[in-house]
Steps between C-alpha positions, in 0.01 A plus 500: 500500500862526554675777307770395249847477663819587314772239523836463347578167317852354428500213243845389622721251329520146392145360555392827641324639196294188428376442863426876544287486191314210635444680831392815338243309293353345804475844684325643197247234476445521884405868441778621723504885525838566379670770302838363394833673436775279354862548580813300400739374755752218521733348241442759217576795750811328628633453148435857422754589787257562766655317804182507709278337235237785498468835322408847628175486309421179666541652839274790402227254415533324837494831694162569316324161538675389820425132415714271285404147352832364395605202300815321574821661381837390408811658676821456316763304681820655605584823691372841438129412483254582770208277588197683382275348767750622770505837339129535485445381850728751642404793274132459536516407870346151447562375858271206497540178289179294519530150365213255529603132488208269431468135405229414253455128594399271348527669152868604549733245654631584856599336806337757708129515392372732767781756462344856486734756639617868429844625545528865582858616460660828586647629182745785562726431791699230644821379319328584162571870582815411321733685744836323479861588558837328441692623800804293467637229249342249711192652642157622347226666705139456392263713691177355622269807524179449706287805591223535759280693246549240220441207737170675624369563149555144376375337805177707503456443138507124557243514778281726291535270207391206720169704623419604133530151365354290779818356611521369859873493599822699451841345552815705544840356400827644621840394638492692820680231689815608321428851371362626833464857396416519141272190495413536870346841412297352214357228726416750790323721263311193370391421844383868561303528187342157534339627830312746284335200314378263784269312262802389283713221624870559521819305521872529456749272351877520487568514121687176459227275664234722340659426147516132581131499600397678180675226307354212702155632628403813320125454572583608865552853383253782382678841480874516556681835540878537505804705393629533162763226453295245695190585308697454170617152600169367635299632221698285268481195730114545518461543146706186425305276751170632370551320177392781295769763461364610155156577655623752764487864475612783740448856590747759613311762711596862613319795636461653149600240249440137430656239256352160412657212312557126477773346720655315215776619262491588123573148382650593162543134397116465448426847390290557187382125499152561653551256781573726795253493795346847542367410863781659701451842336127452518517446861697828530242680293226365733679633793525833313123516455444451873749772570347762269149432626354251248465191737188373310694484169787328683270241640330444159838430337639294789197273492503464124875403537433256771231327303726479197764328722219266637391423137847341435593762241863550576824630335789278481668599821219356720365248244471155667321166474173643648505803249259483211645734251842665434462854382728780407515855638220644274279207537519491870404863513197431279392219732506734797295738308243230406460429871421847602208492758572146601626399854719211601345186655814365681738788535425802720262754346653846492317780666734800522414794714593866447813612694393646840595874573681372786726292288584796285572705823734231620740574226599834658428451861813477722581575844800715608757342728508684845844534648558719798871481504768414238859488627831436309693248717765379258598405158589179289807570275544238223874474392688340226790313663736217433687382798473383887180635656679557830739739328208686343347528854821637645510790247119567544543523875767751463280726294196473715385821644245783518284276714520197252676187607548184294266220634525216248624386165286255309460338161183364339331552841762297688697672774867461445633752768552507786575146582677472159581159373783496250383396141139617552557795246355326196408807296630847415202701644449550876240694701657705777249606738559827724267586784493832716674484833285699744418841348277565200649505160403659172568461132809710536640244733447236235658715230807565717542118555498435129730785433758346735452161330584673162812639639605141614411382153246276631265425202143553631255434219171551683354632828164433672394718786370325808183639661295437796103567463344569820788293668462203260790410261435590137761259389565131507677365807647189324864614567564371851278737692 
């Protein structure tokens, strides 16, 4: 018999409290072995002046239980308020967002009756790291951060998820035809890790055509693994075309913590009316049960829920001509409870398995990049400048020295100098690339260059050192090289 597991529960805002109560009632009746700690997060915390939406006592509970079942919350509009989901993902190291997108044809209307895919989205890196700078009045830089360790971890997690859940194929989506270094590394690591799982089919799609295929033929996919921004977008596309956004849950998994929730919002317009569908949060709770080692209870609840859907007992959001009875939140939960022990006749019967030890180990297993030689060979200096680019080039050539010579001036990845064409300077921020001329250079040479630029009142706003790794460029070559 499984030991009781402590979890933290947040009732959330809007419809959150009523759907959470319905889900907890189902969990109790299914004899889930849970010890529940309740915390308050969201709107009330924001109104108390807590800009993160969570109190210190709530953090203490999470650190004790390491598992959170969270109802939707409301984040106030306007500046100064942090997204609680983003805060939790980063603070708790929840690097994997897992979102199943399944169609329940013919009981829930959809154009894709065979759709049954899972999106595994990297949760901490990419543009969502939130590293941005306004360097000039005209130019803002947003840093896309992709790491080898983060890529290995999420990709290996996707393959382990496929093994544990009897999935046959893992698809990687990236944009490495354009971002050859960042997305290129993600794709290469996918290919390398895929070799460790020869019994799992693999494929790669450029993200634009991949997104189109999810919208037009989602049944061709099984497990999809991708970066943060792409995963956010395709998760919403997949949920939309499934025809059952209100039925979907998601998990956010880290090496030490996990959070489970519905994918929909707090819907304050229908709060307190006993009409909200608790299925999305229930789906999240089922994922939680598998995570904490109670797969039998998860299967029991999932099958009772599927049988309820097959019986035509539907909440208003999925009620249709083929439905038999429209019910509210509480009555739907009671219908699920009444069907405990039954299995669906048409929909796929759930038979969850315990997480494999290999899947748990995948959360921390990464390799170290081996580099024999790392050499500084130049620097990109971004300058704020208004005027003719050839005049800027003349000044920069005059201050070149200490082994660094001006090679190109570019803007938005387009080379403007040499071979300058008047009128091409269409912004106020330019990237001036200096490279070594013969002998080795060091950081001191870069510092001397920028010091000379300061003496000439050249407004440099950012620098990026250029390195070669074992003779290969560690920087993009899209500047006329």
